[in-house]
Amino acid sequence: MTPAPAIQLENVSHSYGDVVAVDQVSLDVSLGEIHCLLGASGSGKSTLLRIIAGLERQREGVVSIDGEVVSDAAGHTEAERRSVGFVLQDYALFPHLTALENVLFGIPDRKTSEARTRAEGLLDDVGLVDRVDSMPHTLSGGEQQRVALARAMARSPRVMLLDEPFSSLDAQLRAGVRETTLRILREAGVATVMVTHDPAEALSCGDRVSILRGGKMIQTGSPEAIYHQPSGREAAETFGVINRLGGERKGDRIRTSIGEVELSTQDPDHPDTILLRPEQLILVASEEGGCRIDRIFPEGSTTLYLVQTAEDERLYVRMLSTETLPADSPVAVRLR
Ligand code: ADP
Ligand code: MG
């Protein structure tokens, strides 16, 4: 018998007045899984976490933790009585308590020497054993985030919820804190839901990824599937600009202005168009192509080109920045 999912949502909906924040969402997360919830601002990510935590009671649907219903139309288990840890974007540490006292706060029998040993152990796990007596304002953003994680782990929760945990850290700190956090969660084997609005972060952190849009879950899958087999145009567009090319359909292939393409990323609403990511195309210097570069967007390690084709289509092409082409050179677009 397969174990019940650690977190299960069944047709969960929630609204604030007329605003539908979460719309018929179903989701299973297993123990040991890191599930990334990806969506733009206002798509309902935080509301969904608050519903799992029990801080908000959904209007409709069923929430179960470890196979037991914790909230439905008939009843609602309060947040304190759920085995759930929660880390917020702004850490929410108590400013007048030391790092150790903040972690102790998460332990029920916090006055005992066992509690102190455990809290020190948790700070050691996040690499802060020499900062136990530090006040939050003397810690860097990354250190504060790690104290918040240690505090959330203190009750040995089965479920961990992280709401944009790295978004207020600068890029240099972020990678290190992310590494520490994911290692601790994997070692603890908890079921984690991590919210992010950063597509690259969702793909690199999640064992699975779900895309929320306007309160609806539009796709759930492995990072590879989410990126390479989007459920439709909206899911595809979550990862930035995308090209939509029309053409002549021939079985499972489509003939476009730039060649024949296999239909693996078809827009279900438009059977004879194909969606191609900018990096699936390549620009080559060519007098025959009849294409010209309209705009250049430097992205750091890559460069995005907007190209006007001879057929008057506009295509986005992404190249390594080391392969840069001059703006006024004649080019052709090919499939990579
Ligand atoms: P996200 O975390 O993805 O940015 P939220 O879950 O915070 O999205 O919000 C989803 C929608 O619900 C938004 O339209 C937001 O304005 C609305 N909303 C969230 N919390 C409240 C609240 N306490 N009262 C009224 N509206 C809310
Ligand atoms: Mg939010």
mmCIF file of C-alpha atoms and ligand atoms in Angstrom:
data_model
loop_
_atom_site.group_PDB
_atom_site.id
_atom_site.type_symbol
_atom_site.label_atom_id
_atom_site.label_comp_id
_atom_site.label_asym_id
_atom_site.label_seq_id
_atom_site.Cartn_x
_atom_site.Cartn_y
_atom_site.Cartn_z
ATOM 1 C CA MET A 1 0.000 0.000 0.000
ATOM 2 C CA THR A 2 1.410 3.389 -0.908
ATOM 3 C CA PRO A 3 1.490 5.792 2.047
ATOM 4 C CA ALA A 4 -0.957 8.682 2.095
ATOM 5 C CA PRO A 5 0.552 11.918 0.804
ATOM 6 C CA ALA A 6 1.917 14.103 3.607
ATOM 7 C CA ILE A 7 -0.072 17.037 2.234
ATOM 8 C CA GLN A 8 -3.246 16.590 0.246
ATOM 9 C CA LEU A 9 -5.491 19.320 -1.087
ATOM 10 C CA GLU A 10 -8.743 18.356 -2.781
ATOM 11 C CA ASN A 11 -10.610 21.006 -4.771
ATOM 12 C CA VAL A 12 -9.647 23.779 -2.389
ATOM 13 C CA SER A 13 -11.123 27.223 -3.101
ATOM 14 C CA HIS A 14 -10.916 30.440 -1.177
ATOM 15 C CA SER A 15 -12.061 33.991 -1.712
ATOM 16 C CA TYR A 16 -11.882 37.319 0.061
ATOM 17 C CA GLY A 17 -15.166 39.067 -0.610
ATOM 18 C CA ASP A 18 -15.477 38.983 -4.398
ATOM 19 C CA VAL A 19 -11.789 38.224 -4.973
ATOM 20 C CA VAL A 20 -11.213 34.559 -5.787
ATOM 21 C CA ALA A 21 -7.705 33.917 -4.397
ATOM 22 C CA VAL A 22 -7.584 30.108 -4.793
ATOM 23 C CA ASP A 23 -9.739 28.315 -7.329
ATOM 24 C CA GLN A 24 -10.345 24.528 -7.160
ATOM 25 C CA VAL A 25 -6.761 23.553 -6.362
ATOM 26 C CA SER A 26 -5.809 19.908 -5.837
ATOM 27 C CA LEU A 27 -2.304 18.892 -4.843
ATOM 28 C CA ASP A 28 -0.426 15.937 -3.293
ATOM 29 C CA VAL A 29 3.008 16.310 -1.716
ATOM 30 C CA SER A 30 4.934 13.274 -0.374
ATOM 31 C CA LEU A 31 7.301 13.106 2.585
ATOM 32 C CA GLY A 32 10.792 14.009 1.408
ATOM 33 C CA GLU A 33 9.478 15.961 -1.577
ATOM 34 C CA ILE A 34 10.289 19.603 -2.241
ATOM 35 C CA HIS A 35 7.360 21.002 -4.170
ATOM 36 C CA CYS A 36 7.765 24.454 -5.681
ATOM 37 C CA LEU A 37 4.706 26.606 -6.172
ATOM 38 C CA LEU A 38 5.413 29.084 -8.939
ATOM 39 C CA GLY A 39 3.259 32.050 -9.802
ATOM 40 C CA ALA A 40 3.179 35.795 -10.319
ATOM 41 C CA SER A 41 2.304 38.206 -7.539
ATOM 42 C CA GLY A 42 -1.362 37.854 -6.586
ATOM 43 C CA SER A 43 -1.748 34.339 -8.034
ATOM 44 C CA GLY A 44 -2.764 32.899 -4.646
ATOM 45 C CA LYS A 45 0.509 31.317 -3.461
ATOM 46 C CA SER A 46 0.550 32.763 0.052
ATOM 47 C CA THR A 47 -3.162 32.098 0.523
ATOM 48 C CA LEU A 48 -2.607 28.445 -0.370
ATOM 49 C CA LEU A 49 0.242 28.144 2.172
ATOM 50 C CA ARG A 50 -1.871 29.800 4.872
ATOM 51 C CA ILE A 51 -4.659 27.306 4.150
ATOM 52 C CA ILE A 52 -2.235 24.342 4.506
ATOM 53 C CA ALA A 53 -0.873 25.845 7.733
ATOM 54 C CA GLY A 54 -4.385 26.366 9.099
ATOM 55 C CA LEU A 55 -4.018 30.144 9.427
ATOM 56 C CA GLU A 56 -6.838 30.545 6.932
ATOM 57 C CA ARG A 57 -9.893 28.343 6.515
ATOM 58 C CA GLN A 58 -10.775 27.600 2.917
ATOM 59 C CA ARG A 59 -14.330 28.222 1.741
ATOM 60 C CA GLU A 60 -14.463 24.877 -0.079
ATOM 61 C CA GLY A 61 -12.512 21.663 -0.341
ATOM 62 C CA VAL A 62 -10.567 19.338 1.913
ATOM 63 C CA VAL A 63 -7.078 19.654 3.424
ATOM 64 C CA SER A 64 -5.373 16.531 4.796
ATOM 65 C CA ILE A 65 -2.008 16.148 6.521
ATOM 66 C CA ASP A 66 -0.498 12.686 6.930
ATOM 67 C CA GLY A 67 -3.687 11.082 5.716
ATOM 68 C CA GLU A 68 -5.920 12.835 8.245
ATOM 69 C CA VAL A 69 -8.419 15.510 7.336
ATOM 70 C CA VAL A 70 -7.412 18.721 9.119
ATOM 71 C CA SER A 71 -9.937 20.984 7.458
ATOM 72 C CA ASP A 72 -13.176 20.510 5.571
ATOM 73 C CA ALA A 73 -16.758 21.749 5.781
ATOM 74 C CA ALA A 74 -17.249 19.770 9.009
ATOM 75 C CA GLY A 75 -14.203 20.844 11.027
ATOM 76 C CA HIS A 76 -10.939 22.766 11.199
ATOM 77 C CA THR A 77 -7.777 21.905 13.158
ATOM 78 C CA GLU A 78 -6.087 25.092 14.395
ATOM 79 C CA ALA A 79 -2.596 25.967 13.123
ATOM 80 C CA GLU A 80 -0.860 25.249 16.467
ATOM 81 C CA ARG A 81 -2.165 21.695 16.404
ATOM 82 C CA ARG A 82 -0.865 20.895 12.924
ATOM 83 C CA SER A 83 2.606 19.425 12.383
ATOM 84 C CA VAL A 84 3.606 22.303 10.137
ATOM 85 C CA GLY A 85 6.631 24.637 10.091
ATOM 86 C CA PHE A 86 6.328 27.999 8.339
ATOM 87 C CA VAL A 87 9.103 30.333 7.158
ATOM 88 C CA LEU A 88 8.070 33.732 5.836
ATOM 89 C CA GLN A 89 9.826 36.000 3.369
ATOM 90 C CA ASP A 90 10.754 38.534 6.064
ATOM 91 C CA TYR A 91 11.815 35.801 8.594
ATOM 92 C CA ALA A 92 9.618 37.361 11.322
ATOM 93 C CA LEU A 93 12.167 36.744 14.100
ATOM 94 C CA PHE A 94 11.455 38.219 17.528
ATOM 95 C CA PRO A 95 13.755 41.272 17.594
ATOM 96 C CA HIS A 96 14.215 41.266 21.402
ATOM 97 C CA LEU A 97 15.244 37.578 21.565
ATOM 98 C CA THR A 98 18.650 36.077 20.710
ATOM 99 C CA ALA A 99 19.039 33.558 17.898
ATOM 100 C CA LEU A 100 18.920 30.721 20.455
ATOM 101 C CA GLU A 101 15.837 32.143 22.205
ATOM 102 C CA ASN A 102 14.119 32.515 18.850
ATOM 103 C CA VAL A 103 14.727 28.824 18.119
ATOM 104 C CA LEU A 104 13.729 27.806 21.669
ATOM 105 C CA PHE A 105 10.441 29.578 21.061
ATOM 106 C CA GLY A 106 9.576 26.847 18.584
ATOM 107 C CA ILE A 107 10.118 24.071 21.181
ATOM 108 C CA PRO A 108 7.177 23.267 23.488
ATOM 109 C CA ASP A 109 9.247 22.424 26.661
ATOM 110 C CA ARG A 110 11.593 25.328 26.144
ATOM 111 C CA LYS A 111 12.771 25.676 29.741
ATOM 112 C CA THR A 112 14.531 22.294 29.888
ATOM 113 C CA SER A 113 18.242 21.666 29.260
ATOM 114 C CA GLU A 114 17.253 19.141 26.549
ATOM 115 C CA ALA A 115 15.451 21.965 24.740
ATOM 116 C CA ARG A 116 18.567 24.117 24.903
ATOM 117 C CA THR A 117 20.742 21.304 23.548
ATOM 118 C CA ARG A 118 18.256 20.724 20.764
ATOM 119 C CA ALA A 119 18.092 24.432 19.866
ATOM 120 C CA GLU A 120 21.903 24.614 19.752
ATOM 121 C CA GLY A 121 21.927 21.521 17.545
ATOM 122 C CA LEU A 122 19.438 23.141 15.157
ATOM 123 C CA LEU A 123 21.564 26.308 14.940
ATOM 124 C CA ASP A 124 24.600 24.101 14.344
ATOM 125 C CA ASP A 125 22.749 22.403 11.446
ATOM 126 C CA VAL A 126 22.277 25.790 9.767
ATOM 127 C CA GLY A 127 25.906 26.783 10.391
ATOM 128 C CA LEU A 128 25.219 29.325 13.156
ATOM 129 C CA VAL A 129 26.556 27.586 16.274
ATOM 130 C CA ASP A 130 28.816 30.567 17.005
ATOM 131 C CA ARG A 131 25.902 33.059 16.745
ATOM 132 C CA VAL A 132 23.571 31.573 19.380
ATOM 133 C CA ASP A 133 23.655 34.712 21.552
ATOM 134 C CA SER A 134 23.402 37.208 18.691
ATOM 135 C CA MET A 135 20.410 39.507 18.411
ATOM 136 C CA PRO A 136 18.580 39.383 15.050
ATOM 137 C CA HIS A 137 19.584 42.917 13.992
ATOM 138 C CA THR A 138 23.269 41.967 14.216
ATOM 139 C CA LEU A 139 22.766 39.063 11.793
ATOM 140 C CA SER A 140 22.877 39.308 7.989
ATOM 141 C CA GLY A 141 19.735 38.603 5.985
ATOM 142 C CA GLY A 142 20.998 35.139 5.151
ATOM 143 C CA GLU A 143 21.757 34.385 8.811
ATOM 144 C CA GLN A 144 18.331 35.589 9.902
ATOM 145 C CA GLN A 145 16.727 33.378 7.286
ATOM 146 C CA ARG A 146 18.665 30.388 8.642
ATOM 147 C CA VAL A 147 17.551 31.167 12.232
ATOM 148 C CA ALA A 148 13.971 31.269 10.960
ATOM 149 C CA LEU A 149 14.487 27.866 9.344
ATOM 150 C CA ALA A 150 15.986 26.426 12.560
ATOM 151 C CA ARG A 151 13.013 27.776 14.532
ATOM 152 C CA ALA A 152 10.550 26.266 12.059
ATOM 153 C CA MET A 153 12.358 22.888 12.320
ATOM 154 C CA ALA A 154 12.259 22.936 16.140
ATOM 155 C CA ARG A 155 8.959 21.106 16.451
ATOM 156 C CA SER A 156 10.160 18.398 14.009
ATOM 157 C CA PRO A 157 7.262 19.131 11.674
ATOM 158 C CA ARG A 158 6.152 16.677 8.998
ATOM 159 C CA VAL A 159 5.349 19.574 6.685
ATOM 160 C CA MET A 160 7.424 22.672 5.960
ATOM 161 C CA LEU A 161 6.042 25.730 4.190
ATOM 162 C CA LEU A 162 8.399 28.372 2.814
ATOM 163 C CA ASP A 163 6.935 31.609 1.454
ATOM 164 C CA GLU A 164 9.434 33.224 -0.932
ATOM 165 C CA PRO A 165 12.210 32.361 1.542
ATOM 166 C CA PHE A 166 15.125 33.710 -0.499
ATOM 167 C CA SER A 167 13.557 36.652 -2.330
ATOM 168 C CA SER A 168 14.909 39.343 -0.017
ATOM 169 C CA LEU A 169 18.495 38.025 -0.182
ATOM 170 C CA ASP A 170 20.912 39.396 -2.736
ATOM 171 C CA ALA A 171 22.046 37.065 -5.488
ATOM 172 C CA GLN A 172 25.411 36.260 -3.894
ATOM 173 C CA LEU A 173 23.931 35.190 -0.546
ATOM 174 C CA ARG A 174 20.952 33.466 -2.057
ATOM 175 C CA ALA A 175 22.762 30.481 -3.542
ATOM 176 C CA GLY A 176 24.451 29.566 -0.255
ATOM 177 C CA VAL A 177 21.338 29.944 1.916
ATOM 178 C CA ARG A 178 19.293 28.008 -0.628
ATOM 179 C CA GLU A 179 21.817 25.182 -0.583
ATOM 180 C CA THR A 180 21.756 24.964 3.247
ATOM 181 C CA THR A 181 17.968 25.123 3.397
ATOM 182 C CA LEU A 182 17.362 22.438 0.779
ATOM 183 C CA ARG A 183 19.970 20.120 2.341
ATOM 184 C CA ILE A 184 18.329 20.382 5.782
ATOM 185 C CA LEU A 185 14.845 19.790 4.395
ATOM 186 C CA ARG A 186 16.013 16.762 2.390
ATOM 187 C CA GLU A 187 17.851 15.285 5.381
ATOM 188 C CA ALA A 188 14.797 15.781 7.593
ATOM 189 C CA GLY A 189 12.591 14.110 4.970
ATOM 190 C CA VAL A 190 9.729 16.565 5.499
ATOM 191 C CA ALA A 191 7.139 17.392 2.874
ATOM 192 C CA THR A 192 7.994 20.905 1.711
ATOM 193 C CA VAL A 193 5.997 23.431 -0.247
ATOM 194 C CA MET A 194 8.186 26.325 -1.311
ATOM 195 C CA VAL A 195 6.628 29.374 -2.902
ATOM 196 C CA THR A 196 8.554 31.426 -5.436
ATOM 197 C CA HIS A 197 7.843 33.843 -8.263
ATOM 198 C CA ASP A 198 11.237 33.053 -9.836
ATOM 199 C CA PRO A 199 10.918 30.401 -12.573
ATOM 200 C CA ALA A 200 14.621 29.468 -12.487
ATOM 201 C CA GLU A 201 14.478 28.987 -8.717
ATOM 202 C CA ALA A 202 11.382 26.776 -8.987
ATOM 203 C CA LEU A 203 13.016 24.562 -11.620
ATOM 204 C CA SER A 204 16.317 24.242 -9.759
ATOM 205 C CA CYS A 205 14.860 23.631 -6.262
ATOM 206 C CA GLY A 206 11.736 21.588 -6.874
ATOM 207 C CA ASP A 207 11.442 17.818 -7.190
ATOM 208 C CA ARG A 208 8.119 18.833 -8.699
ATOM 209 C CA VAL A 209 6.765 22.218 -9.684
ATOM 210 C CA SER A 210 3.201 23.551 -9.851
ATOM 211 C CA ILE A 211 2.221 26.693 -11.702
ATOM 212 C CA LEU A 212 -0.496 28.869 -10.174
ATOM 213 C CA ARG A 213 -2.184 31.472 -12.287
ATOM 214 C CA GLY A 214 -5.135 33.540 -11.116
ATOM 215 C CA GLY A 215 -5.683 31.084 -8.253
ATOM 216 C CA LYS A 216 -5.821 28.073 -10.602
ATOM 217 C CA MET A 217 -3.237 25.315 -10.775
ATOM 218 C CA ILE A 218 -2.501 25.185 -14.491
ATOM 219 C CA GLN A 219 0.206 22.499 -14.461
ATOM 220 C CA THR A 220 2.040 20.166 -12.075
ATOM 221 C CA GLY A 221 5.037 18.070 -13.025
ATOM 222 C CA SER A 222 8.765 17.471 -12.905
ATOM 223 C CA PRO A 223 10.918 20.513 -13.687
ATOM 224 C CA GLU A 224 11.767 18.934 -17.055
ATOM 225 C CA ALA A 225 8.122 18.333 -17.964
ATOM 226 C CA ILE A 226 7.043 21.781 -16.784
ATOM 227 C CA TYR A 227 9.657 23.412 -18.969
ATOM 228 C CA HIS A 228 9.647 21.170 -22.032
ATOM 229 C CA GLN A 229 6.013 20.005 -22.156
ATOM 230 C CA PRO A 230 3.991 23.010 -21.024
ATOM 231 C CA SER A 231 0.265 22.321 -20.739
ATOM 232 C CA GLY A 232 -0.473 25.314 -22.942
ATOM 233 C CA ARG A 233 0.461 28.811 -23.785
ATOM 234 C CA GLU A 234 -0.045 30.198 -20.271
ATOM 235 C CA ALA A 235 2.205 27.565 -18.694
ATOM 236 C CA ALA A 236 4.785 28.101 -21.422
ATOM 237 C CA GLU A 237 4.767 31.866 -20.920
ATOM 238 C CA THR A 238 5.599 31.472 -17.226
ATOM 239 C CA PHE A 239 9.216 31.066 -18.309
ATOM 240 C CA GLY A 240 9.448 34.251 -20.342
ATOM 241 C CA VAL A 241 8.863 35.184 -23.947
ATOM 242 C CA ILE A 242 7.911 32.417 -26.336
ATOM 243 C CA ASN A 243 7.521 32.248 -30.104
ATOM 244 C CA ARG A 244 4.266 31.165 -31.678
ATOM 245 C CA LEU A 245 4.734 30.043 -35.239
ATOM 246 C CA GLY A 246 1.965 29.136 -37.637
ATOM 247 C CA GLY A 247 2.427 26.593 -40.401
ATOM 248 C CA GLU A 248 1.137 23.690 -42.375
ATOM 249 C CA ARG A 249 0.330 20.632 -40.304
ATOM 250 C CA LYS A 250 1.607 17.253 -41.570
ATOM 251 C CA GLY A 251 0.730 14.539 -39.031
ATOM 252 C CA ASP A 252 2.775 15.223 -35.924
ATOM 253 C CA ARG A 253 5.009 17.702 -37.725
ATOM 254 C CA ILE A 254 4.385 21.235 -38.802
ATOM 255 C CA ARG A 255 6.053 23.085 -41.619
ATOM 256 C CA THR A 256 6.930 26.631 -40.642
ATOM 257 C CA SER A 257 8.818 29.455 -42.289
ATOM 258 C CA ILE A 258 12.001 28.244 -40.629
ATOM 259 C CA GLY A 259 11.659 24.529 -41.290
ATOM 260 C CA GLU A 260 9.784 21.459 -40.168
ATOM 261 C CA VAL A 261 9.253 21.033 -36.438
ATOM 262 C CA GLU A 262 7.960 18.089 -34.451
ATOM 263 C CA LEU A 263 4.797 18.947 -32.525
ATOM 264 C CA SER A 264 5.854 18.335 -28.944
ATOM 265 C CA THR A 265 4.968 21.762 -27.589
ATOM 266 C CA GLN A 266 1.686 22.379 -29.303
ATOM 267 C CA ASP A 267 -0.738 25.007 -28.071
ATOM 268 C CA PRO A 268 -3.925 22.950 -27.541
ATOM 269 C CA ASP A 269 -6.068 25.964 -28.425
ATOM 270 C CA HIS A 270 -4.281 26.412 -31.743
ATOM 271 C CA PRO A 271 -3.575 23.019 -33.373
ATOM 272 C CA ASP A 272 -1.624 24.423 -36.307
ATOM 273 C CA THR A 273 0.730 26.665 -34.396
ATOM 274 C CA ILE A 274 3.820 25.678 -32.500
ATOM 275 C CA LEU A 275 5.430 27.192 -29.422
ATOM 276 C CA LEU A 276 9.196 27.542 -29.511
ATOM 277 C CA ARG A 277 11.370 28.925 -26.759
ATOM 278 C CA PRO A 278 13.958 31.522 -27.846
ATOM 279 C CA GLU A 279 16.796 29.097 -27.098
ATOM 280 C CA GLN A 280 15.311 26.530 -29.503
ATOM 281 C CA LEU A 281 16.227 28.913 -32.301
ATOM 282 C CA ILE A 282 19.590 30.097 -33.516
ATOM 283 C CA LEU A 283 20.732 33.122 -35.490
ATOM 284 C CA VAL A 284 23.314 32.732 -38.229
ATOM 285 C CA ALA A 285 24.948 35.400 -40.342
ATOM 286 C CA SER A 286 23.422 35.054 -43.805
ATOM 287 C CA GLU A 287 22.748 37.284 -46.773
ATOM 288 C CA GLU A 288 19.924 34.959 -47.952
ATOM 289 C CA GLY A 289 17.894 34.789 -44.764
ATOM 290 C CA GLY A 290 16.105 38.068 -45.349
ATOM 291 C CA CYS A 291 15.862 38.595 -41.579
ATOM 292 C CA ARG A 292 17.051 41.579 -39.662
ATOM 293 C CA ILE A 293 17.721 42.156 -35.995
ATOM 294 C CA ASP A 294 15.164 44.535 -34.582
ATOM 295 C CA ARG A 295 16.241 44.733 -30.945
ATOM 296 C CA ILE A 296 18.942 43.298 -28.699
ATOM 297 C CA PHE A 297 18.361 42.565 -25.006
ATOM 298 C CA PRO A 298 21.547 41.716 -23.085
ATOM 299 C CA GLU A 299 20.787 39.222 -20.279
ATOM 300 C CA GLY A 300 24.266 38.633 -18.899
ATOM 301 C CA SER A 301 25.460 35.195 -19.940
ATOM 302 C CA THR A 302 22.895 35.147 -22.762
ATOM 303 C CA THR A 303 21.558 37.707 -25.223
ATOM 304 C CA LEU A 304 17.986 37.845 -26.487
ATOM 305 C CA TYR A 305 17.385 39.050 -30.049
ATOM 306 C CA LEU A 306 14.092 40.185 -31.514
ATOM 307 C CA VAL A 307 14.239 39.385 -35.221
ATOM 308 C CA GLN A 308 11.972 40.481 -38.059
ATOM 309 C CA THR A 309 11.701 37.735 -40.691
ATOM 310 C CA ALA A 310 11.177 38.098 -44.448
ATOM 311 C CA GLU A 311 7.598 36.802 -43.849
ATOM 312 C CA ASP A 312 7.132 39.682 -41.404
ATOM 313 C CA GLU A 313 7.058 37.421 -38.364
ATOM 314 C CA ARG A 314 8.751 38.575 -35.193
ATOM 315 C CA LEU A 315 10.845 35.906 -33.474
ATOM 316 C CA TYR A 316 12.806 35.870 -30.243
ATOM 317 C CA VAL A 317 16.152 34.082 -30.402
ATOM 318 C CA ARG A 318 18.437 33.494 -27.430
ATOM 319 C CA MET A 319 22.178 33.075 -27.945
ATOM 320 C CA LEU A 320 25.166 32.813 -25.667
ATOM 321 C CA SER A 321 26.621 36.270 -25.195
ATOM 322 C CA THR A 322 29.925 34.951 -26.526
ATOM 323 C CA GLU A 323 28.166 34.392 -29.889
ATOM 324 C CA THR A 324 27.056 38.006 -30.297
ATOM 325 C CA LEU A 325 26.037 39.256 -33.736
ATOM 326 C CA PRO A 326 26.198 42.915 -34.737
ATOM 327 C CA ALA A 327 22.801 44.631 -34.850
ATOM 328 C CA ASP A 328 22.985 45.645 -38.510
ATOM 329 C CA SER A 329 24.210 42.335 -39.962
ATOM 330 C CA PRO A 330 21.885 40.297 -42.209
ATOM 331 C CA VAL A 331 20.836 37.082 -40.478
ATOM 332 C CA ALA A 332 18.775 33.935 -40.845
ATOM 333 C CA VAL A 333 16.840 32.103 -38.127
ATOM 334 C CA ARG A 334 17.276 28.337 -37.901
ATOM 335 C CA LEU A 335 16.082 25.620 -35.548
ATOM 336 C CA ARG A 336 18.785 24.730 -33.106
HETATM 337 P P1 ADP B 1 0.570 35.711 -3.902
HETATM 338 O O1 ADP B 1 1.134 35.191 -2.617
HETATM 339 O O2 ADP B 1 0.668 34.734 -5.033
HETATM 340 O O3 ADP B 1 1.134 37.049 -4.279
HETATM 341 P P2 ADP B 1 -1.880 36.051 -2.369
HETATM 342 O O4 ADP B 1 -2.279 34.673 -1.943
HETATM 343 O O5 ADP B 1 -1.238 36.915 -1.364
HETATM 344 O O6 ADP B 1 -1.013 35.936 -3.696
HETATM 345 O O7 ADP B 1 -3.175 36.816 -2.879
HETATM 346 C C1 ADP B 1 -4.104 36.262 -3.811
HETATM 347 C C2 ADP B 1 -5.253 37.244 -4.013
HETATM 348 O O8 ADP B 1 -6.001 37.376 -2.822
HETATM 349 C C3 ADP B 1 -4.820 38.642 -4.381
HETATM 350 O O9 ADP B 1 -5.741 39.178 -5.280
HETATM 351 C C4 ADP B 1 -4.855 39.380 -3.053
HETATM 352 O O10 ADP B 1 -5.078 40.746 -3.238
HETATM 353 C C5 ADP B 1 -6.006 38.701 -2.357
HETATM 354 N N1 ADP B 1 -5.832 38.673 -0.883
HETATM 355 C C6 ADP B 1 -4.855 37.999 -0.215
HETATM 356 N N2 ADP B 1 -4.998 38.139 1.113
HETATM 357 C C7 ADP B 1 -6.083 38.931 1.313
HETATM 358 C C8 ADP B 1 -6.759 39.430 2.476
HETATM 359 N N3 ADP B 1 -6.342 39.139 3.703
HETATM 360 N N4 ADP B 1 -7.849 40.191 2.269
HETATM 361 C C9 ADP B 1 -8.299 40.484 1.020
HETATM 362 N N5 ADP B 1 -7.718 40.036 -0.099
HETATM 363 C C10 ADP B 1 -6.629 39.256 0.020
HETATM 364 MG MG MG B 2 2.714 35.951 -1.416
#
